[in-house]
Coordinates of C-alpha atoms and ligand atoms in Angstrom, one line a residue:
M22 CA 67.8 -45.2 -105.5
G23 CA 65.0 -44.5 -103.6
E24 CA 62.6 -46.1 -106.2
T25 CA 64.2 -49.6 -106.2
L26 CA 64.6 -49.6 -102.5
K27 CA 60.8 -48.4 -102.0
R28 CA 60.2 -51.3 -104.3
K29 CA 61.8 -53.9 -102.2
L30 CA 60.0 -52.4 -98.9
V31 CA 56.9 -52.0 -99.8
V32 CA 53.7 -53.9 -99.2
S33 CA 51.6 -54.7 -102.2
S34 CA 49.4 -57.1 -103.9
T35 CA 52.3 -59.0 -105.6
R36 CA 54.6 -58.5 -102.5
P37 CA 52.5 -59.6 -99.1
P38 CA 53.4 -58.5 -95.7
D39 CA 55.2 -62.0 -95.0
L40 CA 56.3 -60.9 -91.6
E41 CA 58.0 -64.0 -90.4
N42 CA 60.3 -64.0 -93.6
R43 CA 61.1 -60.6 -94.2
P44 CA 64.0 -60.2 -92.7
T45 CA 64.5 -57.6 -89.3
N46 CA 68.2 -57.6 -89.8
D47 CA 68.6 -57.0 -93.3
T48 CA 71.5 -54.0 -93.7
L49 CA 70.2 -53.5 -97.4
G50 CA 73.2 -53.8 -99.1
W51 CA 75.0 -51.0 -96.8
D52 CA 77.9 -50.7 -94.6
K53 CA 77.1 -48.4 -91.1
D54 CA 80.5 -46.5 -91.5
S55 CA 79.4 -45.0 -95.1
A56 CA 75.8 -44.7 -93.5
K57 CA 76.3 -41.5 -91.1
G58 CA 77.6 -39.4 -94.0
E59 CA 74.9 -40.5 -96.2
L60 CA 72.0 -40.0 -93.7
A61 CA 73.8 -36.8 -93.3
K62 CA 73.4 -35.9 -97.0
V63 CA 70.1 -37.2 -97.2
I64 CA 68.6 -35.2 -94.7
G65 CA 70.3 -31.9 -95.9
E66 CA 68.3 -32.6 -99.1
M67 CA 65.0 -33.5 -96.8
A68 CA 65.5 -30.3 -95.3
F69 CA 66.0 -28.5 -98.6
I70 CA 62.8 -29.3 -100.1
Q71 CA 61.1 -29.3 -96.8
H72 CA 61.7 -25.4 -96.9
R73 CA 60.2 -25.0 -100.6
L74 CA 56.9 -27.4 -99.2
L75 CA 56.6 -24.6 -96.7
A76 CA 56.6 -21.8 -98.9
E77 CA 54.3 -23.6 -101.6
A78 CA 52.0 -24.0 -98.5
K79 CA 49.7 -26.1 -101.3
Q80 CA 50.5 -30.0 -100.4
S81 CA 51.2 -31.8 -97.2
L82 CA 53.4 -35.3 -96.6
L83 CA 51.9 -37.9 -93.5
I84 CA 54.6 -40.0 -92.4
V85 CA 53.1 -42.9 -90.1
L86 CA 55.2 -44.9 -88.0
Q87 CA 54.1 -47.9 -86.6
G88 CA 56.1 -50.6 -84.6
R89 CA 56.1 -52.9 -81.8
D90 CA 57.4 -50.9 -78.1
A91 CA 61.0 -50.5 -78.8
S92 CA 60.9 -50.3 -82.6
G93 CA 62.7 -47.5 -82.5
K94 CA 59.8 -45.0 -83.6
D95 CA 60.7 -42.2 -81.2
G96 CA 64.7 -42.7 -82.2
L97 CA 63.4 -42.6 -85.6
V98 CA 61.9 -39.0 -85.1
R99 CA 65.0 -37.8 -82.7
H100 CA 67.3 -38.7 -85.5
V101 CA 66.0 -38.1 -88.9
M102 CA 62.9 -36.1 -88.6
T103 CA 65.1 -33.1 -86.4
G104 CA 66.6 -32.4 -89.3
M105 CA 64.1 -30.3 -91.0
N106 CA 62.6 -27.0 -90.1
P107 CA 60.2 -27.6 -87.0
A108 CA 58.1 -24.7 -88.2
G109 CA 56.9 -27.0 -90.7
V110 CA 56.6 -29.9 -88.6
R111 CA 54.1 -31.4 -86.6
V112 CA 55.2 -34.3 -84.2
V113 CA 52.0 -36.1 -82.9
N114 CA 52.3 -39.1 -80.0
F115 CA 49.0 -40.8 -80.2
K116 CA 48.3 -42.5 -76.7
V117 CA 45.2 -44.4 -75.5
P118 CA 42.4 -42.1 -76.1
A119 CA 41.7 -40.3 -73.3
G120 CA 39.2 -37.7 -71.7
V121 CA 37.0 -35.9 -74.7
E122 CA 39.0 -38.3 -77.1
R123 CA 36.5 -41.2 -76.3
M124 CA 33.1 -39.3 -76.3
H125 CA 34.2 -38.8 -80.3
D126 CA 34.6 -41.3 -83.2
Y127 CA 37.8 -43.2 -83.5
L128 CA 39.1 -40.9 -86.1
W129 CA 37.9 -37.6 -84.9
R130 CA 41.8 -36.9 -82.9
V131 CA 43.4 -38.5 -85.8
H132 CA 41.9 -35.9 -88.3
A133 CA 42.5 -32.9 -86.2
A134 CA 45.9 -33.9 -86.2
C135 CA 46.5 -33.8 -89.9
P136 CA 48.9 -31.8 -91.1
A137 CA 47.9 -28.7 -92.9
R138 CA 49.3 -27.1 -96.5
G139 CA 52.9 -26.9 -96.4
E140 CA 53.6 -29.3 -93.2
V141 CA 54.7 -32.3 -92.8
G142 CA 52.8 -34.4 -90.1
V143 CA 55.0 -37.1 -88.2
W144 CA 52.6 -39.7 -86.3
N145 CA 54.2 -41.8 -83.9
R146 CA 51.5 -44.7 -84.0
S147 CA 47.9 -43.7 -85.4
H148 CA 44.3 -44.6 -86.2
Y149 CA 46.1 -48.4 -86.7
E150 CA 46.1 -48.5 -83.2
D151 CA 42.3 -48.3 -83.4
I152 CA 42.5 -51.8 -85.4
L153 CA 45.4 -53.5 -83.5
V154 CA 44.6 -52.9 -80.2
P155 CA 41.1 -53.7 -79.9
R156 CA 41.5 -56.7 -82.0
V157 CA 44.5 -58.3 -79.6
K158 CA 43.0 -57.6 -76.4
N159 CA 39.5 -58.7 -77.4
L160 CA 37.9 -54.8 -77.1
V161 CA 35.3 -54.9 -79.4
S162 CA 33.7 -57.4 -81.5
E163 CA 35.4 -58.9 -85.1
D164 CA 32.9 -56.7 -87.3
V165 CA 34.0 -53.9 -85.2
W166 CA 37.4 -53.9 -86.0
T167 CA 37.1 -55.3 -89.3
R168 CA 34.9 -52.9 -90.9
R169 CA 37.6 -50.2 -89.8
Y170 CA 39.8 -51.0 -92.5
R171 CA 37.1 -49.8 -95.2
H172 CA 37.1 -46.2 -93.1
V173 CA 40.8 -46.1 -92.9
R174 CA 41.4 -46.8 -96.8
D175 CA 38.5 -44.3 -97.0
F176 CA 39.8 -41.6 -94.9
E177 CA 43.5 -42.1 -96.3
Q178 CA 41.9 -42.1 -100.2
M179 CA 40.2 -38.9 -98.9
L180 CA 43.6 -36.8 -97.5
V181 CA 45.2 -37.8 -100.8
D182 CA 42.7 -36.6 -102.9
E183 CA 42.7 -33.1 -101.1
G184 CA 46.1 -32.8 -101.3
T185 CA 48.2 -35.1 -98.6
T186 CA 50.8 -37.7 -99.5
I187 CA 51.0 -40.5 -97.1
L188 CA 53.9 -43.0 -95.9
K189 CA 53.2 -46.0 -93.9
F190 CA 56.3 -47.3 -92.5
Y191 CA 56.2 -50.5 -90.3
L192 CA 59.2 -50.7 -88.1
H193 CA 60.3 -54.4 -88.5
V194 CA 62.2 -56.1 -84.8
S195 CA 63.0 -58.8 -84.0
H196 CA 61.5 -60.6 -80.4
E197 CA 65.3 -61.0 -79.0
V198 CA 66.1 -57.5 -80.2
Q199 CA 63.1 -56.1 -78.3
R200 CA 63.8 -57.8 -75.3
Q201 CA 67.4 -56.2 -75.4
R202 CA 66.1 -53.2 -75.8
L203 CA 63.3 -53.5 -73.2
Q204 CA 66.1 -55.0 -70.7
K205 CA 68.2 -51.8 -71.6
R206 CA 65.9 -49.3 -70.8
V207 CA 65.1 -50.6 -67.7
D208 CA 68.3 -50.8 -66.3
N209 CA 69.5 -47.5 -67.5
P210 CA 68.3 -44.8 -65.1
E211 CA 68.4 -42.6 -68.3
S212 CA 65.5 -44.3 -69.7
A213 CA 63.9 -45.9 -66.8
W214 CA 61.2 -43.6 -67.2
K215 CA 60.1 -44.8 -70.3
H216 CA 59.4 -48.4 -68.8
D217 CA 55.6 -49.2 -69.2
P218 CA 54.1 -52.6 -67.7
S219 CA 52.4 -52.4 -70.8
D220 CA 55.0 -53.3 -72.8
L221 CA 55.8 -56.7 -71.2
S222 CA 52.1 -57.4 -71.5
D223 CA 51.9 -56.8 -74.7
R224 CA 55.2 -58.9 -75.7
E225 CA 53.5 -61.7 -74.0
L226 CA 51.0 -61.0 -77.2
W227 CA 53.5 -61.1 -79.5
P228 CA 52.3 -63.7 -81.8
K229 CA 48.8 -62.2 -81.7
Y230 CA 50.2 -58.8 -82.9
S231 CA 52.0 -60.4 -85.6
E232 CA 49.0 -61.8 -87.0
A233 CA 47.2 -58.3 -86.8
Y234 CA 50.2 -56.6 -88.4
T235 CA 50.0 -58.7 -91.1
D236 CA 46.3 -58.4 -91.3
V237 CA 46.8 -54.5 -90.9
L238 CA 49.5 -54.4 -93.7
A239 CA 47.6 -56.5 -96.3
Q240 CA 44.7 -54.6 -95.7
T241 CA 45.6 -51.3 -96.1
S242 CA 48.9 -50.8 -98.4
R243 CA 47.8 -49.9 -101.2
P244 CA 49.7 -47.7 -104.1
A245 CA 48.6 -44.4 -103.7
V246 CA 48.9 -44.9 -99.9
P247 CA 51.8 -47.5 -99.5
W248 CA 52.9 -49.4 -96.8
F249 CA 56.8 -50.0 -96.2
V250 CA 58.0 -52.5 -93.7
V251 CA 61.7 -51.3 -92.6
P252 CA 64.0 -53.8 -91.3
A253 CA 64.7 -52.1 -87.7
D254 CA 67.1 -54.4 -85.7
F255 CA 69.8 -52.2 -86.6
K256 CA 69.3 -48.5 -85.9
W257 CA 71.6 -47.0 -88.6
V258 CA 69.3 -49.2 -91.2
R259 CA 66.0 -48.1 -89.8
D260 CA 67.0 -44.3 -89.9
L261 CA 68.8 -44.3 -93.4
A262 CA 65.8 -46.4 -95.0
V263 CA 62.8 -44.1 -93.8
A264 CA 65.0 -41.2 -94.8
K265 CA 65.8 -42.3 -98.3
I266 CA 61.9 -43.0 -98.9
V267 CA 61.1 -39.9 -97.4
L268 CA 63.7 -37.8 -99.5
E269 CA 62.6 -39.7 -102.8
T270 CA 59.0 -38.7 -102.0
L271 CA 59.4 -34.7 -101.7
R272 CA 61.8 -35.2 -104.7
T273 CA 58.3 -36.3 -106.5
M274 CA 55.9 -34.2 -104.8
N275 CA 58.5 -31.1 -106.1
P276 CA 57.2 -28.2 -104.0
Q277 CA 58.1 -24.7 -105.5
L278 CA 58.7 -21.2 -104.2
P279 CA 56.1 -19.4 -104.8
K280 CA 56.7 -16.8 -107.9
P281 CA 57.4 -13.1 -106.6
D282 CA 54.5 -10.9 -107.6
K283 CA 55.4 -8.6 -110.5
S284 CA 55.1 -5.5 -108.7
M285 CA 57.7 -6.3 -106.4
K286 CA 59.9 -5.9 -109.6
G287 CA 62.1 -3.0 -109.1
I288 CA 61.1 -2.4 -105.1
V289 CA 63.8 -0.4 -103.3
V290 CA 64.1 -0.9 -99.8
V291 CA 65.5 1.9 -98.2
Ligands
LIG23 P1 54.1 -45.4 -76.3 O1 53.7 -45.0 -78.0 O2 55.1 -46.9 -75.9 O3 54.5 -44.4 -75.4 O4 52.5 -46.0 -75.5 C1 51.6 -45.6 -76.0 C2 50.7 -46.9 -75.7 O5 49.1 -46.5 -76.4 C3 50.9 -47.8 -76.6 O6 50.5 -49.0 -75.7 C4 49.6 -48.2 -77.7 O7 49.2 -49.0 -77.8 C5 48.7 -47.2 -76.7 N1 47.5 -46.6 -77.9 C6 48.0 -45.6 -78.8 N2 46.5 -45.6 -79.7 C7 45.7 -46.0 -79.1 C8 44.6 -46.2 -79.7 N3 43.7 -45.6 -80.4 N4 43.9 -47.6 -78.9 C9 44.2 -48.2 -77.6 N5 45.9 -47.9 -77.3 C10 46.4 -47.2 -78.2
LIG24 MG1 55.2 -48.3 -74.7

Protein backbone atom coordinates (compact mmCIF):
# COMPACT_ATOMS: atom_id res chain seq x y z
CA MET A 1 0.00 0.00 0.00
CA GLY A 2 2.68 2.48 1.06
CA GLU A 3 4.97 1.44 -1.79
CA THR A 4 2.42 2.36 -4.46
CA LEU A 5 1.80 5.69 -2.77
CA LYS A 6 5.53 6.38 -2.61
CA ARG A 7 5.86 5.69 -6.33
CA LYS A 8 2.95 8.01 -7.04
CA LEU A 9 4.32 10.97 -5.07
CA VAL A 10 8.07 10.60 -5.39
CA VAL A 11 10.30 12.88 -7.48
CA SER A 12 12.69 10.84 -9.60
CA SER A 13 14.58 11.02 -12.86
CA THR A 14 11.57 9.47 -14.59
CA ARG A 15 9.08 11.47 -12.55
CA PRO A 16 10.24 15.12 -12.49
CA PRO A 17 8.77 17.63 -9.99
CA ASP A 18 6.52 19.25 -12.64
CA LEU A 19 4.78 21.29 -9.94
CA GLU A 20 2.56 23.07 -12.45
CA ASN A 21 0.92 19.80 -13.42
CA ARG A 22 0.98 17.92 -10.14
CA PRO A 23 -2.45 18.48 -8.59
CA THR A 24 -2.64 20.17 -5.20
CA ASN A 25 -6.20 18.90 -4.61
CA ASP A 26 -5.78 15.21 -5.43
CA THR A 27 -7.59 12.93 -2.96
CA LEU A 28 -5.45 9.97 -3.99
CA GLY A 29 -8.53 7.80 -4.32
CA TRP A 30 -9.42 8.13 -0.63
CA ASP A 31 -12.59 9.45 0.97
CA LYS A 32 -12.72 11.83 3.87
CA ASP A 33 -15.08 9.78 6.02
CA SER A 34 -12.88 6.73 6.24
CA ALA A 35 -9.61 8.73 6.29
CA LYS A 36 -9.92 9.64 9.96
CA GLY A 37 -10.12 6.03 11.14
CA GLU A 38 -7.40 5.04 8.72
CA LEU A 39 -5.09 7.79 10.03
CA ALA A 40 -5.65 6.65 13.62
CA LYS A 41 -4.72 3.09 12.62
CA VAL A 42 -1.59 4.24 10.76
CA ILE A 43 -0.49 6.43 13.67
CA GLY A 44 -1.01 3.52 16.08
CA GLU A 45 1.31 1.31 14.08
CA MET A 46 3.83 4.14 13.66
CA ALA A 47 3.96 4.51 17.44
CA PHE A 48 4.43 0.75 17.88
CA ILE A 49 7.44 0.65 15.56
CA GLN A 50 8.87 3.92 16.92
CA HIS A 51 8.95 2.31 20.37
CA ARG A 52 11.21 -0.39 18.91
CA LEU A 53 13.36 2.18 17.11
CA LEU A 54 14.01 3.99 20.37
CA ALA A 55 14.74 0.72 22.23
CA GLU A 56 17.05 -0.52 19.48
CA ALA A 57 18.98 2.80 19.44
CA LYS A 58 20.90 1.97 16.26
CA GLN A 59 19.26 3.92 13.44
CA SER A 60 17.38 7.20 13.11
CA LEU A 61 14.65 8.61 10.93
CA LEU A 62 14.71 12.19 9.67
CA ILE A 63 11.52 13.70 8.27
CA VAL A 64 12.04 16.99 6.42
CA LEU A 65 8.97 19.19 5.85
CA GLN A 66 9.11 21.98 3.31
CA GLY A 67 6.35 24.04 1.77
CA ARG A 68 5.09 27.56 1.42
CA ASP A 69 3.50 29.51 4.23
CA ALA A 70 0.18 27.94 5.27
CA SER A 71 0.94 24.72 3.40
CA GLY A 72 0.32 22.86 6.65
CA LYS A 73 3.71 21.99 8.10
CA ASP A 74 2.67 22.87 11.67
CA GLY A 75 -0.68 21.12 11.32
CA LEU A 76 1.00 17.99 10.06
CA VAL A 77 3.36 17.91 13.04
CA ARG A 78 0.38 18.34 15.37
CA HIS A 79 -1.86 15.74 13.74
CA VAL A 80 0.59 13.06 12.77
CA MET A 81 3.82 13.28 14.76
CA THR A 82 2.19 13.68 18.18
CA GLY A 83 1.08 10.04 17.92
CA MET A 84 4.64 8.97 18.68
CA ASN A 85 6.35 8.87 22.06
CA PRO A 86 7.75 12.41 22.49
CA ALA A 87 10.74 10.99 24.36
CA GLY A 88 12.07 9.81 21.03
CA VAL A 89 10.92 12.59 18.74
CA ARG A 90 12.75 15.82 18.18
CA VAL A 91 10.85 18.53 16.33
CA VAL A 92 12.97 21.43 15.10
CA ASN A 93 11.55 24.64 13.61
CA PHE A 94 14.14 26.38 11.48
CA LYS A 95 13.79 30.16 11.42
CA VAL A 96 15.86 32.90 9.80
CA PRO A 97 19.43 32.25 11.04
CA ALA A 98 20.33 34.59 13.90
CA GLY A 99 23.09 35.28 16.39
CA VAL A 100 25.72 32.57 16.62
CA GLU A 101 24.12 30.69 13.67
CA ARG A 102 25.20 33.51 11.39
CA MET A 103 28.78 33.11 12.57
CA HIS A 104 29.00 29.59 11.09
CA ASP A 105 28.45 27.82 7.78
CA TYR A 106 24.79 27.15 6.96
CA LEU A 107 24.95 23.43 7.75
CA TRP A 108 26.30 23.98 11.27
CA ARG A 109 22.96 24.37 13.00
CA VAL A 110 21.42 21.75 10.76
CA HIS A 111 23.95 19.06 11.64
CA ALA A 112 23.56 19.83 15.35
CA ALA A 113 19.80 19.25 15.03
CA CYS A 114 20.10 15.78 13.47
CA PRO A 115 18.30 12.97 15.30
CA ALA A 116 20.44 10.73 17.50
CA ARG A 117 20.32 6.95 17.14
CA GLY A 118 16.84 5.74 18.03
CA GLU A 119 15.27 9.15 17.48
CA VAL A 120 12.85 10.49 14.90
CA GLY A 121 13.76 14.03 13.80
CA VAL A 122 11.01 16.20 12.35
CA TRP A 123 12.20 19.36 10.66
CA ASN A 124 9.75 22.16 10.02
CA ARG A 125 11.80 23.85 7.28
CA SER A 126 15.44 22.88 6.89
CA HIS A 127 18.73 23.48 5.10
CA TYR A 128 16.65 23.81 1.93
CA GLU A 129 15.74 27.31 3.07
CA ASP A 130 19.44 28.10 2.60
CA ILE A 131 19.03 27.44 -1.11
CA LEU A 132 15.51 28.76 -1.65
CA VAL A 133 15.59 32.07 0.25
CA PRO A 134 18.97 33.40 -0.93
CA ARG A 135 18.02 32.53 -4.51
CA VAL A 136 14.55 34.04 -4.50
CA LYS A 137 15.61 37.15 -2.62
CA ASN A 138 18.90 37.61 -4.45
CA LEU A 139 20.92 37.54 -1.22
CA VAL A 140 23.97 35.81 -2.67
CA SER A 141 25.33 35.23 -6.13
CA GLU A 142 24.07 32.30 -8.19
CA ASP A 143 27.26 30.26 -7.82
CA VAL A 144 26.86 30.37 -4.02
CA TRP A 145 23.38 28.83 -3.94
CA THR A 146 23.99 26.42 -6.84
CA ARG A 147 27.03 24.85 -5.21
CA ARG A 148 24.84 24.17 -2.16
CA TYR A 149 23.06 21.42 -4.11
CA ARG A 150 26.34 19.51 -4.05
CA HIS A 151 26.91 20.21 -0.34
CA VAL A 152 23.41 19.11 0.54
CA ARG A 153 23.57 15.91 -1.51
CA ASP A 154 26.90 14.96 0.08
CA PHE A 155 25.72 15.89 3.58
CA GLU A 156 22.54 13.83 3.26
CA GLN A 157 24.44 10.88 1.81
CA MET A 158 26.79 11.00 4.79
CA LEU A 159 23.83 10.88 7.18
CA VAL A 160 22.39 7.91 5.27
CA ASP A 161 25.72 6.09 5.31
CA GLU A 162 25.93 6.59 9.06
CA GLY A 163 22.48 5.16 9.81
CA THR A 164 19.84 7.83 9.20
CA THR A 165 16.89 7.21 6.91
CA ILE A 166 15.69 10.46 5.34
CA LEU A 167 12.25 11.33 3.96
CA LYS A 168 11.59 14.75 2.47
CA PHE A 169 8.08 16.08 1.90
CA TYR A 170 7.08 19.10 -0.15
CA LEU A 171 3.55 20.12 0.89
CA HIS A 172 1.99 21.26 -2.36
CA VAL A 173 -0.79 23.87 -2.00
CA SER A 174 -2.46 26.03 -4.61
CA HIS A 175 -2.17 29.81 -4.78
CA GLU A 176 -5.87 30.11 -3.94
CA VAL A 177 -5.78 27.79 -0.92
CA GLN A 178 -2.82 29.70 0.46
CA ARG A 179 -4.80 32.91 0.07
CA GLN A 180 -7.78 31.46 1.95
CA ARG A 181 -5.63 30.13 4.77
CA LEU A 182 -3.62 33.32 5.22
CA GLN A 183 -6.84 35.34 5.22
CA LYS A 184 -8.44 33.05 7.79
CA ARG A 185 -5.30 33.28 9.88
CA VAL A 186 -5.48 37.08 10.19
CA ASP A 187 -9.26 37.12 10.64
CA ASN A 188 -9.27 34.64 13.50
CA PRO A 189 -8.06 36.01 16.86
CA GLU A 190 -6.89 32.50 17.82
CA SER A 191 -4.43 32.37 14.92
CA ALA A 192 -3.69 36.05 14.18
CA TRP A 193 -0.44 35.76 16.15
CA LYS A 194 0.88 33.45 13.43
CA HIS A 195 0.70 36.16 10.81
CA ASP A 196 4.06 37.41 9.63
CA PRO A 197 4.35 40.29 7.13
CA SER A 198 6.91 38.17 5.27
CA ASP A 199 4.10 35.71 4.45
CA LEU A 200 2.62 38.38 2.16
CA SER A 201 5.89 39.43 0.57
CA ASP A 202 6.75 35.75 0.00
CA ARG A 203 3.33 35.28 -1.59
CA GLU A 204 4.19 38.03 -4.07
CA LEU A 205 7.23 36.00 -4.98
CA TRP A 206 5.09 32.91 -5.72
CA PRO A 207 6.42 32.29 -9.28
CA LYS A 208 10.02 32.69 -8.15
CA TYR A 209 9.47 30.20 -5.33
CA SER A 210 7.84 27.78 -7.79
CA GLU A 211 10.91 27.93 -9.96
CA ALA A 212 13.25 27.57 -6.98
CA TYR A 213 11.33 24.63 -5.51
CA THR A 214 11.16 22.85 -8.86
CA ASP A 215 14.92 23.10 -9.15
CA VAL A 216 15.55 22.00 -5.55
CA LEU A 217 13.32 18.94 -5.91
CA ALA A 218 14.93 17.93 -9.21
CA GLN A 219 18.48 18.46 -7.97
CA THR A 220 18.21 16.78 -4.59
CA SER A 221 15.75 13.88 -4.89
CA ARG A 222 17.61 10.60 -5.16
CA PRO A 223 16.51 7.00 -4.53
CA ALA A 224 18.26 6.91 -1.14
CA VAL A 225 17.05 10.37 -0.13
CA PRO A 226 13.75 10.98 -1.92
CA TRP A 227 11.45 13.97 -2.12
CA PHE A 228 7.71 13.40 -2.15
CA VAL A 229 5.27 16.00 -3.48
CA VAL A 230 2.22 15.75 -1.23
CA PRO A 231 -1.08 17.23 -2.41
CA ALA A 232 -1.89 19.54 0.49
CA ASP A 233 -5.05 21.51 -0.35
CA PHE A 234 -6.97 18.99 1.75
CA LYS A 235 -5.50 18.62 5.23
CA TRP A 236 -6.83 15.09 5.65
CA VAL A 237 -5.14 13.95 2.42
CA ARG A 238 -1.86 15.60 3.41
CA ASP A 239 -1.86 13.98 6.86
CA LEU A 240 -2.78 10.51 5.66
CA ALA A 241 -0.30 10.55 2.76
CA VAL A 242 2.63 11.55 4.95
CA ALA A 243 1.64 9.16 7.74
CA LYS A 244 1.40 6.23 5.32
CA ILE A 245 4.81 6.93 3.83
CA VAL A 246 6.39 7.32 7.28
CA LEU A 247 4.81 4.04 8.39
CA GLU A 248 5.97 2.19 5.28
CA THR A 249 9.48 3.48 5.90
CA LEU A 250 9.48 2.50 9.57
CA ARG A 251 8.35 -0.99 8.54
CA THR A 252 11.26 -1.24 6.13
CA MET A 253 13.69 0.01 8.80
CA ASN A 254 12.33 -2.85 10.90
CA PRO A 255 13.92 -1.96 14.25
CA GLN A 256 14.28 -4.81 16.74
CA LEU A 257 14.02 -4.82 20.51
CA PRO A 258 17.42 -5.57 22.04
CA LYS A 259 17.75 -9.23 23.14
CA PRO A 260 17.68 -9.61 26.92
CA ASP A 261 21.04 -10.50 28.43
CA LYS A 262 21.37 -14.26 29.09
CA SER A 263 22.38 -13.52 32.68
CA MET A 264 18.86 -12.21 33.26
CA LYS A 265 17.39 -15.70 32.90
CA GLY A 266 15.89 -16.94 36.11
CA ILE A 267 16.19 -13.61 37.94
CA VAL A 268 13.56 -13.31 40.64
CA VAL A 269 12.68 -9.81 41.69
CA VAL A 270 11.90 -9.75 45.39
P1 LIG B 1 7.67 30.14 9.77
O1 LIG B 1 8.16 28.77 9.42
O2 LIG B 1 6.53 30.56 8.92
O3 LIG B 1 7.47 30.33 11.23
O4 LIG B 1 8.80 31.19 9.38
C1 LIG B 1 10.12 30.93 9.36
C2 LIG B 1 10.74 31.89 8.40
O5 LIG B 1 12.14 31.72 8.47
C3 LIG B 1 10.32 31.63 6.96
O6 LIG B 1 10.01 32.83 6.33
C4 LIG B 1 11.57 31.01 6.36
O7 LIG B 1 11.73 31.28 4.99
C5 LIG B 1 12.66 31.65 7.19
N1 LIG B 1 13.89 30.83 7.21
C6 LIG B 1 14.06 29.63 7.79
N2 LIG B 1 15.32 29.17 7.58
C7 LIG B 1 15.94 30.12 6.83
C8 LIG B 1 17.24 30.21 6.27
N3 LIG B 1 18.14 29.27 6.45
N4 LIG B 1 17.53 31.32 5.57
C9 LIG B 1 16.62 32.29 5.40
N5 LIG B 1 15.37 32.26 5.89
C10 LIG B 1 15.03 31.17 6.61
MG1 LIG C 1 5.58 32.21 8.06
